[in-house]
Amino acid sequence: MKRFIFFLVMSLGFYSLQVIASDAATSKISMSLKQTPGGTEPIVTLYGALKPAKSGVKVSVQIQLDGKWQDTRFSSKTARVGTWQIIAVATALDAKVKYRAKAKIGSKYIYSNIKSISVRAVAEISDAASFAVVDQFGPGGRIHGADISRWQHPNGALINFEKMHQAGVRFVMIKASDTRDDADALALKYVMLDRSAAQAAGIFTGFYHYAVLPDVKTDQQVVIDAQTQAQKALWRLGSLGGYNERDLPYALDLENNCVRLSGKTCARYLPKTQITLWAKTFLKIVKEKTDRTPIIYSYPSFLEGAMVRDDELRQYPLWLSQYAINPADPLAQPGLKDGGCYVHSWTAANCSSTWTIWQYSSCGIAPKYGVPGSRLDLNVFRGAPSTFLDLIKGRWVPEVADQMPKNEATALTFKNIKFSTAEKPVSVEVDVIRPDGRPVVTGTVRFYVNPLTPINPKPTQTVVRATSGSWKLSIKGIPAGPWTGDIGFVDATGTHAVSKSPIEFTIGEALSVSPSATPKPTPASGKKPTTDGCKYQIKN
């Protein structure tokens, strides 16, 4: 009896495999394409049917790129009658591509017929001569761009912008300013070089400010910091002579909501409402001052998780960063995720994002574009040349009052000074303001020991920026005894004048600390595994 049951089970299993194999052999899937003109971006519908009909079967769309079939991000499931449909916005224009559908029946894949489509934008009536300078040589027939900073100048090497232009790049976003003074000084050094050289090669230039958010509590403090950082960006633009006819607007690079570190972990994040308030304040000031709408740069999960949806924020063009999606596919775009889309201020009703510039890779082949090093950020612009040129409308030529001041008077105060015994650091909070009561824009603070009573070895000083014009200073290594000196403000840029305020304190003897056991050395684990940050990225 047992033997009979065994053979019966085996027979049924074999029959099931035959049925599955038979299903895969007899099943067919079809696909059709339809382009519906709609404004400047056509709507593309992909649809078809699975026969014999079966519901719930996943249908994926594949695209042929560089002679190979690749999965796209688009998929659907068959309805009860076997039909399926996908509707997408073609954000790439004047692109010719091939698609096919793929479905898995049992353990085998079946494929549809291949369909070709040439995406076409609505024809424009325009001055052809003006558009000739904005070629659409990027993937998917888009306008191609790059973004650069000091990292594209290893050891001070220069960029060959003529080669970049020959490679099809028509705009480059240049880091022009930074919240942090050391990074800001390097940004100033290279933006002066790169802007002129890029424009001379026929490339449009834009600028961006890398923002570090403040570690403050009130909305008023958030607004003051945003105003101060906007002033830094405006001064930088003023030092460049304002906008010219080949300049794209300034962009705000906002991508980190951590405002206080504890070791390597974040101890405090700025609330979503205050990050949104900060961004709106910064962007509004730049827009009103320059008569040109600035851009905001970020990535989808930050916009969704670190900011709130806001109608005012939505008016600013979005420069969206998302990798591992190939822009050569005219239907591909950032802002989507598995099972839906990222929901933020720029999310449209159809779940797509209303982005203007898409940073699609940080792994561009730098030498191909005349850039020293190995990697380059690459971007595409969404829209036709006329839309691109709309960004450069409006001019701002700075007046004398818009230039950075030189050696402007400052006033320094300190508070919350804490000190005890020699093994603990002295800590003090320092504020520095300008003559009108606003915080200083650049500079830093330090402790100056009274030269009549020097300390050897010199104490170690750590400065942490809390917000514009406010720092937390920690001084470690001061021995026991009474000490005098100054808390001083200094600005390497020469914008604000030096100011000092005297300080005195008495340090007690160090408390005895019981010796701890000497830890056993950890055996070396060998060579650390390397990770390839470009493994899944587009390498153009």
Coordinates of C-alpha atoms in Angstrom, one line a residue:
M1 CA 0.0 0.0 0.0
K2 CA 2.8 2.4 0.9
R3 CA 4.5 1.7 -2.4
F4 CA 1.3 2.4 -4.2
I5 CA 0.9 5.8 -2.5
F6 CA 4.5 6.7 -3.3
F7 CA 4.0 6.0 -7.0
L8 CA 0.7 7.9 -6.9
V9 CA 2.4 11.0 -5.4
M10 CA 5.3 10.8 -7.8
S11 CA 2.9 10.5 -10.7
L12 CA 0.8 13.5 -9.6
G13 CA 4.0 15.5 -9.1
F14 CA 5.2 14.6 -12.6
Y15 CA 1.8 15.5 -14.0
S16 CA 2.0 18.9 -12.3
L17 CA 5.4 19.6 -13.8
Q18 CA 4.0 18.6 -17.2
V19 CA 1.1 21.0 -16.7
I20 CA 3.3 23.9 -15.7
A21 CA 5.7 23.3 -18.5
S22 CA 2.7 23.0 -20.9
D23 CA 1.3 26.3 -19.5
A24 CA 4.7 28.1 -20.2
A25 CA 4.8 26.6 -23.7
T26 CA 1.3 27.6 -24.6
S27 CA 1.1 31.0 -22.8
K28 CA 1.6 34.1 -24.9
I29 CA 1.8 37.7 -23.8
S30 CA 1.2 40.7 -26.1
M31 CA 2.2 44.4 -25.9
S32 CA 1.2 47.5 -27.7
L33 CA 2.4 51.1 -27.3
K34 CA 0.5 54.3 -27.7
Q35 CA 1.8 57.9 -27.3
T36 CA -0.7 60.5 -26.4
P37 CA 0.5 64.1 -26.8
G38 CA 0.0 66.0 -23.6
G39 CA 1.6 69.4 -23.1
T40 CA 5.3 69.3 -23.4
E41 CA 5.6 65.8 -22.1
P42 CA 3.7 63.0 -24.0
I43 CA 1.9 60.2 -22.1
V44 CA 3.0 56.7 -23.1
T45 CA 0.6 53.8 -22.5
L46 CA 1.9 50.2 -22.6
Y47 CA -0.7 47.5 -22.6
G48 CA -1.4 44.0 -23.6
A49 CA -2.9 40.6 -22.6
L50 CA -1.8 37.2 -21.3
K51 CA -3.4 34.2 -23.0
P52 CA -4.7 31.9 -21.7
A53 CA -6.0 34.5 -19.3
K54 CA -4.7 34.3 -15.7
S55 CA -5.0 37.0 -13.0
G56 CA -2.3 38.3 -10.7
V57 CA 0.6 37.5 -13.0
K58 CA 3.4 40.1 -12.8
V59 CA 4.2 41.7 -16.1
S60 CA 7.5 43.6 -16.3
V61 CA 8.6 46.0 -19.0
Q62 CA 12.1 45.7 -20.5
I63 CA 14.0 48.1 -22.6
Q64 CA 16.9 47.5 -25.1
L65 CA 19.9 49.6 -24.2
D66 CA 23.3 49.2 -25.8
G67 CA 22.1 46.1 -27.5
K68 CA 21.0 44.4 -24.2
W69 CA 17.6 43.8 -22.7
Q70 CA 17.2 45.4 -19.2
D71 CA 14.4 45.5 -16.7
T72 CA 12.8 48.9 -16.2
R73 CA 11.1 50.0 -13.0
F74 CA 7.7 49.5 -14.5
S75 CA 5.5 46.5 -13.8
S76 CA 1.9 45.6 -13.5
K77 CA -0.3 42.6 -12.7
T78 CA -2.8 40.9 -15.1
A79 CA -6.5 41.4 -14.5
R80 CA -9.0 38.5 -14.3
V81 CA -9.3 38.5 -18.1
G82 CA -5.5 38.6 -18.5
T83 CA -5.1 42.2 -19.6
W84 CA -2.5 44.5 -18.2
Q85 CA -1.6 48.2 -18.6
I86 CA 1.1 50.8 -17.6
I87 CA 0.8 54.5 -18.1
A88 CA 3.9 56.7 -17.8
V89 CA 5.1 60.2 -18.6
A90 CA 7.9 60.4 -21.1
T91 CA 10.3 62.9 -19.5
A92 CA 12.9 62.2 -22.2
L93 CA 12.2 63.9 -25.5
D94 CA 13.2 62.9 -29.1
A95 CA 14.2 59.5 -28.0
K96 CA 13.9 56.3 -30.0
V97 CA 13.8 53.0 -28.0
K98 CA 12.5 49.4 -28.1
Y99 CA 10.4 47.8 -25.4
R100 CA 9.0 44.4 -24.6
A101 CA 6.9 42.8 -21.9
K102 CA 8.1 39.9 -19.7
A103 CA 6.1 37.5 -17.5
K104 CA 6.9 34.4 -15.5
I105 CA 4.8 31.3 -16.0
G106 CA 5.8 28.5 -13.7
S107 CA 9.6 28.5 -13.7
K108 CA 10.0 30.0 -17.2
Y109 CA 9.8 33.5 -18.6
I110 CA 7.9 34.4 -21.7
Y111 CA 8.3 37.6 -23.7
S112 CA 6.1 39.7 -25.9
N113 CA 6.6 41.1 -29.3
I114 CA 9.1 43.9 -29.6
K115 CA 7.7 47.5 -30.0
S116 CA 9.7 50.5 -31.1
I117 CA 8.7 54.1 -30.2
S118 CA 10.0 57.5 -31.0
V119 CA 9.0 59.9 -28.3
R120 CA 8.3 63.3 -29.7
A121 CA 7.7 66.6 -27.9
V122 CA 5.2 69.2 -29.0
A123 CA 6.7 71.3 -31.7
E124 CA 7.9 74.7 -30.7
I125 CA 7.7 78.0 -32.6
S126 CA 10.8 79.8 -31.5
D127 CA 14.0 81.5 -32.4
A128 CA 16.0 78.5 -33.7
A129 CA 19.2 80.4 -33.4
S130 CA 18.9 80.8 -29.6
F131 CA 18.1 77.1 -29.2
A132 CA 21.1 76.0 -31.2
V133 CA 23.4 76.6 -28.2
V134 CA 21.4 74.2 -25.9
D135 CA 21.9 70.8 -27.6
Q136 CA 20.1 67.8 -26.3
F137 CA 23.0 65.4 -26.4
G138 CA 22.2 63.7 -23.0
P139 CA 20.7 60.2 -22.5
G140 CA 17.1 60.0 -23.7
G141 CA 17.5 63.1 -25.8
R142 CA 17.7 65.4 -22.8
I143 CA 20.0 68.3 -22.1
H144 CA 23.1 66.9 -20.4
G145 CA 24.8 68.5 -17.4
A146 CA 27.3 67.9 -14.6
D147 CA 28.0 69.3 -11.1
I148 CA 31.4 70.0 -9.7
S149 CA 33.2 71.1 -6.6
R150 CA 36.8 71.0 -5.2
W151 CA 36.7 67.2 -5.4
Q152 CA 37.0 67.5 -9.2
H153 CA 40.3 69.4 -8.7
P154 CA 42.6 66.8 -7.2
N155 CA 45.9 68.4 -6.2
G156 CA 44.7 71.7 -7.8
A157 CA 44.3 70.2 -11.3
L158 CA 42.2 72.1 -13.8
I159 CA 39.1 70.9 -15.7
N160 CA 39.2 70.8 -19.5
F161 CA 35.8 72.4 -20.2
E162 CA 36.4 72.3 -24.0
K163 CA 36.5 68.5 -23.7
M164 CA 33.4 68.5 -21.5
H165 CA 31.5 70.5 -24.2
Q166 CA 32.7 68.1 -26.9
A167 CA 31.3 65.3 -24.8
G168 CA 27.8 66.8 -24.9
V169 CA 27.6 68.6 -21.6
R170 CA 25.7 71.9 -21.9
F171 CA 25.4 73.0 -18.2
V172 CA 27.4 72.6 -15.1
M173 CA 26.4 73.4 -11.5
I174 CA 29.4 74.6 -9.5
K175 CA 29.6 74.6 -5.7
A176 CA 30.0 78.3 -4.8
S177 CA 29.4 78.5 -1.1
D178 CA 29.2 76.4 2.1
T179 CA 28.1 76.9 5.7
R180 CA 31.5 75.8 6.9
D181 CA 34.2 78.4 6.5
D182 CA 37.0 75.9 5.5
A183 CA 34.9 74.3 2.8
D184 CA 33.6 77.8 1.7
A185 CA 37.1 79.0 1.1
L186 CA 37.8 76.1 -1.3
A187 CA 34.4 76.7 -3.0
L188 CA 35.4 80.4 -3.6
K189 CA 38.8 79.4 -5.0
Y190 CA 37.3 77.1 -7.7
V191 CA 34.1 78.8 -8.6
M192 CA 36.1 81.8 -9.7
L193 CA 38.1 79.6 -12.1
D194 CA 35.4 77.2 -13.3
R195 CA 32.6 79.7 -14.1
S196 CA 34.7 81.7 -16.5
A197 CA 36.3 78.6 -18.1
A198 CA 33.0 76.8 -18.5
Q199 CA 31.2 79.7 -20.1
A200 CA 34.2 80.3 -22.4
A201 CA 33.7 76.7 -23.6
G202 CA 30.0 77.3 -24.4
I203 CA 28.6 75.7 -21.2
F204 CA 25.9 77.3 -19.1
T205 CA 26.8 77.6 -15.4
G206 CA 24.8 77.4 -12.2
F207 CA 25.8 77.6 -8.5
Y208 CA 24.9 75.8 -5.3
H209 CA 25.2 76.4 -1.5
Y210 CA 25.9 73.4 0.7
A211 CA 23.8 74.0 3.9
V212 CA 24.5 72.8 7.4
L213 CA 21.4 73.3 9.5
P214 CA 21.6 75.0 13.0
D215 CA 21.4 73.3 16.4
V216 CA 18.7 75.6 17.8
K217 CA 15.2 75.3 19.3
T218 CA 13.0 78.2 18.3
D219 CA 11.5 79.1 14.9
Q220 CA 13.0 82.6 15.3
Q221 CA 16.5 81.2 15.6
V222 CA 15.9 79.0 12.6
V223 CA 14.9 82.0 10.5
I224 CA 17.9 84.0 11.6
D225 CA 20.3 81.3 10.6
A226 CA 18.6 80.9 7.2
Q227 CA 18.8 84.6 6.7
T228 CA 22.5 84.6 7.6
Q229 CA 23.4 81.7 5.2
A230 CA 21.4 83.3 2.4
Q231 CA 23.5 86.4 3.0
K232 CA 26.6 84.4 2.5
A233 CA 25.3 83.0 -0.8
L234 CA 24.3 86.5 -2.0
W235 CA 27.7 87.9 -1.1
R236 CA 29.3 85.1 -3.1
L237 CA 27.1 85.8 -6.1
G238 CA 27.9 89.5 -5.6
S239 CA 31.7 88.8 -5.7
L240 CA 31.0 87.0 -9.1
G241 CA 29.4 90.2 -10.5
G242 CA 25.9 88.9 -10.2
Y243 CA 24.1 86.8 -12.9
N244 CA 25.0 87.0 -16.5
E245 CA 23.2 85.7 -19.6
R246 CA 24.8 82.2 -19.3
D247 CA 24.1 81.7 -15.6
L248 CA 21.5 79.3 -14.2
P249 CA 20.0 80.2 -10.8
Y250 CA 21.6 79.5 -7.4
A251 CA 20.6 76.2 -5.8
L252 CA 20.3 75.3 -2.2
D253 CA 21.9 71.9 -1.4
L254 CA 19.9 70.5 1.5
E255 CA 20.5 66.9 2.3
N256 CA 21.4 66.5 6.0
N257 CA 19.0 67.0 9.0
C258 CA 21.4 66.0 11.7
V259 CA 22.4 69.1 13.7
R260 CA 24.3 67.5 16.6
L261 CA 26.7 64.6 16.6
S262 CA 27.7 62.3 19.5
G263 CA 30.7 60.4 18.4
K264 CA 29.7 59.0 15.0
T265 CA 26.0 58.9 15.7
C266 CA 23.5 61.7 15.4
A267 CA 22.3 63.0 18.8
R268 CA 19.7 65.5 17.5
Y269 CA 17.8 66.1 14.2
L270 CA 16.1 69.3 13.4
P271 CA 12.3 68.9 13.3
K272 CA 10.6 68.6 9.9
T273 CA 8.6 71.8 10.3
Q274 CA 11.8 73.8 11.1
I275 CA 13.8 72.4 8.2
T276 CA 10.9 73.4 5.9
L277 CA 10.8 76.9 7.5
W278 CA 14.6 77.2 7.1
A279 CA 14.5 76.2 3.4
K280 CA 11.6 78.6 2.6
T281 CA 13.3 81.5 4.3
F282 CA 16.6 80.9 2.4
L283 CA 15.0 80.5 -1.0
K284 CA 12.6 83.4 -0.6
I285 CA 15.5 85.8 0.3
V286 CA 17.6 84.7 -2.7
K287 CA 14.6 85.0 -5.0
E288 CA 13.5 88.4 -3.9
K289 CA 17.1 89.8 -4.0
T290 CA 18.2 88.4 -7.3
D291 CA 14.8 88.5 -9.3
R292 CA 15.5 84.9 -10.3
T293 CA 13.9 81.8 -8.8
P294 CA 16.5 79.6 -7.0
I295 CA 16.6 75.8 -7.2
I296 CA 16.5 73.3 -4.3
Y297 CA 18.6 70.1 -4.5
S298 CA 17.9 67.0 -2.4
Y299 CA 17.0 63.3 -2.6
P300 CA 13.6 61.7 -2.4
S301 CA 13.7 60.0 1.0
F302 CA 15.0 63.3 2.6
L303 CA 12.2 65.3 1.0
E304 CA 9.7 62.8 2.3
G305 CA 11.1 62.0 5.7
A306 CA 12.8 65.2 6.8
M307 CA 10.4 67.9 5.5
V308 CA 6.7 68.6 5.4
R309 CA 4.6 69.1 2.2
D310 CA 4.4 72.8 1.5
D311 CA 2.7 74.8 -1.3
E312 CA 5.2 77.7 -1.1
L313 CA 8.2 75.3 -1.3
R314 CA 6.7 73.7 -4.4
Q315 CA 7.2 76.9 -6.5
Y316 CA 11.0 76.3 -6.5
P317 CA 12.4 74.1 -9.3
L318 CA 13.6 70.7 -7.9
W319 CA 17.0 69.2 -8.6
L320 CA 16.4 65.6 -7.5
S321 CA 19.1 63.0 -6.9
Q322 CA 18.4 59.4 -7.4
Y323 CA 20.8 56.8 -8.9
A324 CA 20.6 53.4 -10.5
I325 CA 17.9 54.4 -12.9
N326 CA 18.9 54.8 -16.5
P327 CA 17.8 58.1 -18.1
A328 CA 18.3 56.6 -21.6
D329 CA 14.8 55.1 -21.0
P330 CA 12.4 57.9 -21.8
L331 CA 9.9 56.7 -19.3
A332 CA 12.4 56.4 -16.5
Q333 CA 12.5 59.1 -13.8
P334 CA 13.4 59.7 -10.2
G335 CA 11.0 59.9 -7.3
L336 CA 9.5 56.4 -7.6
K337 CA 10.1 53.5 -5.3
D338 CA 9.0 49.9 -5.2
G339 CA 5.3 49.8 -4.5
G340 CA 4.6 53.5 -5.0
C341 CA 6.3 56.9 -4.9
Y342 CA 8.0 59.2 -2.4
V343 CA 5.5 61.7 -1.1
H344 CA 6.8 65.3 -0.7
S345 CA 6.1 68.8 -1.9
W346 CA 6.9 68.0 -5.5
T347 CA 4.9 64.7 -5.8
A348 CA 2.2 64.9 -8.5
A349 CA -1.2 63.3 -8.5
N350 CA 0.0 60.5 -10.7
C351 CA 2.7 59.6 -8.1
S352 CA 5.6 61.1 -10.2
S353 CA 7.8 63.9 -9.1
T354 CA 7.8 67.3 -10.7
W355 CA 11.6 67.5 -10.9
T356 CA 13.5 69.9 -13.2
I357 CA 17.0 68.5 -13.0
W358 CA 17.8 64.9 -12.2
Q359 CA 21.2 63.9 -10.9
Y360 CA 21.2 60.3 -12.2
S361 CA 24.7 59.2 -11.4
S362 CA 27.7 60.0 -9.2
C363 CA 29.8 57.7 -11.3
G364 CA 30.3 59.5 -14.6
I365 CA 33.5 58.6 -16.3
A366 CA 35.4 61.8 -15.4
P367 CA 38.2 61.7 -18.0
K368 CA 35.6 61.4 -20.8
Y369 CA 34.4 64.9 -19.7
G370 CA 37.8 66.5 -19.2
V371 CA 37.7 66.2 -15.4
P372 CA 40.7 65.0 -13.4
G373 CA 40.0 61.9 -11.3
S374 CA 37.7 59.0 -11.9
R375 CA 34.1 60.0 -11.0
L376 CA 31.8 62.9 -12.0
D377 CA 28.2 63.7 -11.0
L378 CA 26.0 63.7 -14.1
N379 CA 22.5 65.3 -14.6
V380 CA 19.8 65.7 -17.2
F381 CA 17.4 68.6 -17.6
R382 CA 13.7 67.9 -17.9
G383 CA 12.1 69.8 -20.8
A384 CA 12.9 71.5 -24.1
P385 CA 15.5 74.1 -24.7
S386 CA 12.9 76.9 -24.3
T387 CA 12.2 75.6 -20.8
F388 CA 15.9 75.5 -20.0
L389 CA 16.3 79.1 -21.2
D390 CA 13.4 80.2 -19.0
L391 CA 15.6 79.5 -16.0
I392 CA 18.1 82.3 -17.0
K393 CA 15.5 85.0 -17.2
G394 CA 16.0 87.9 -14.9
R395 CA 19.3 89.7 -14.2
W396 CA 20.9 90.9 -11.0
V397 CA 23.9 93.2 -11.0
P398 CA 25.0 93.8 -7.4
E399 CA 25.5 97.2 -5.9
V400 CA 28.3 98.3 -3.6
A401 CA 26.1 97.4 -0.6
D402 CA 25.7 93.9 -1.9
Q403 CA 29.5 93.1 -1.7
M404 CA 31.0 91.5 1.4
P405 CA 32.1 94.1 3.9
K406 CA 35.8 94.3 4.9
N407 CA 36.9 94.2 8.5
E408 CA 33.4 95.0 9.7
A409 CA 33.2 95.7 13.5
T410 CA 32.0 92.8 15.7
A411 CA 30.9 92.4 19.3
L412 CA 31.6 89.2 21.3
T413 CA 29.8 87.9 24.4
F414 CA 30.2 84.6 26.1
K415 CA 27.9 82.7 28.5
N416 CA 27.4 79.3 30.2
I417 CA 31.0 79.0 31.1
K418 CA 31.7 75.6 32.8
F419 CA 34.9 74.5 34.5
S420 CA 35.9 72.3 37.5
T421 CA 39.0 70.1 37.7
A422 CA 42.0 69.5 35.5
E423 CA 40.8 66.3 33.9
K424 CA 37.7 68.0 32.6
P425 CA 37.5 70.5 29.7
V426 CA 36.5 74.1 30.1
S427 CA 33.4 74.8 28.0
V428 CA 31.9 78.1 27.0
E429 CA 29.2 79.3 24.6
V430 CA 30.1 82.3 22.4
D431 CA 28.0 84.7 20.4
V432 CA 29.3 87.3 17.9
I433 CA 27.2 89.9 16.2
R434 CA 27.5 92.6 13.6
P435 CA 26.9 96.3 14.2
D436 CA 23.2 96.0 13.3
G437 CA 22.7 93.1 15.8
R438 CA 22.6 90.3 13.2
P439 CA 25.0 87.4 13.6
V440 CA 28.3 87.3 11.8
V441 CA 28.3 85.4 8.6
T442 CA 31.9 83.9 8.7
G443 CA 34.6 83.4 11.2
T444 CA 35.3 81.2 14.3
V445 CA 36.3 81.6 18.0
R446 CA 39.1 80.4 20.2
F447 CA 40.7 80.8 23.7
Y448 CA 43.8 83.0 23.9
V449 CA 46.0 82.2 26.9
N450 CA 47.5 85.2 28.7
P451 CA 51.1 85.4 27.4
L452 CA 52.3 86.2 30.9
T453 CA 51.2 82.8 32.1
P454 CA 51.7 80.4 29.2
I455 CA 50.4 76.8 29.3
N456 CA 52.6 74.0 28.2
P457 CA 51.7 71.8 26.4
K458 CA 49.1 73.9 24.7
P459 CA 45.5 73.1 25.4
T460 CA 43.4 71.3 22.8
Q461 CA 40.5 73.4 21.5
T462 CA 37.4 72.1 19.8
V463 CA 34.8 74.5 18.2
V464 CA 31.3 73.3 17.3
R465 CA 29.0 75.7 15.4
A466 CA 25.6 75.8 16.9
T467 CA 24.1 78.3 14.5
S468 CA 25.2 81.4 12.6
G469 CA 27.3 83.6 15.0
S470 CA 27.1 81.1 17.8
W471 CA 29.7 78.4 18.8
K472 CA 30.4 76.0 21.6
L473 CA 34.1 76.1 22.6
S474 CA 35.7 73.3 24.5
I475 CA 39.3 73.7 25.9
K476 CA 41.0 70.5 27.2
G477 CA 44.3 70.2 28.9
I478 CA 44.4 73.2 31.3
P479 CA 46.2 72.3 34.5
A480 CA 45.1 73.2 38.1
G481 CA 45.4 76.9 39.1
P482 CA 44.0 80.3 38.4
W483 CA 44.1 81.3 34.7
T484 CA 43.3 84.4 32.7
G485 CA 43.1 85.0 29.0
D486 CA 40.6 86.1 26.2
I487 CA 37.8 84.5 24.3
G488 CA 38.4 85.8 20.8
F489 CA 36.7 85.9 17.4
V490 CA 38.7 85.8 14.2
D491 CA 37.6 85.7 10.6
A492 CA 40.1 84.4 8.0
T493 CA 38.1 85.9 5.1
G494 CA 38.6 89.5 6.5
T495 CA 34.8 90.1 6.3
H496 CA 34.4 90.7 10.1
A497 CA 36.9 92.3 12.5
V498 CA 38.7 90.6 15.4
S499 CA 37.0 91.0 18.8
K500 CA 38.0 89.7 22.2
S501 CA 36.5 89.5 25.7
P502 CA 38.6 88.7 28.8
I503 CA 37.9 85.6 30.8
E504 CA 39.3 84.2 34.1
F505 CA 38.7 80.9 35.9
T506 CA 40.3 78.6 38.5
I507 CA 40.8 74.9 37.8
G508 CA 40.9 72.4 40.7
E509 CA 43.3 69.5 41.1
A510 CA 42.5 66.5 39.0
L511 CA 40.5 63.8 40.8
S512 CA 42.3 60.5 41.2
V513 CA 41.2 57.9 38.8
S514 CA 41.6 54.2 39.5
P515 CA 43.7 52.5 36.8
S516 CA 41.7 50.3 34.5
A517 CA 42.8 46.9 33.2
T518 CA 44.8 47.0 30.0
P519 CA 42.7 45.7 27.2
K520 CA 44.0 42.7 25.3
P521 CA 44.9 43.6 21.7
T522 CA 42.5 42.5 19.1
P523 CA 44.0 40.3 16.4
A524 CA 44.1 41.8 13.0
S525 CA 41.2 40.7 10.9
G526 CA 43.1 41.0 7.6
K527 CA 42.3 43.3 4.7
K528 CA 39.0 45.0 5.0
P529 CA 36.5 44.1 2.2
T530 CA 36.1 46.9 -0.3
T531 CA 32.7 48.1 -1.5
D532 CA 32.0 49.4 -5.0
G533 CA 29.9 52.5 -4.7
C534 CA 29.3 52.5 -8.4
K535 CA 28.2 48.9 -8.7
Y536 CA 24.5 49.7 -9.5
Q537 CA 25.0 53.2 -10.9
I538 CA 25.0 54.4 -14.5
K539 CA 28.5 54.8 -15.8
N540 CA 28.3 57.2 -18.7

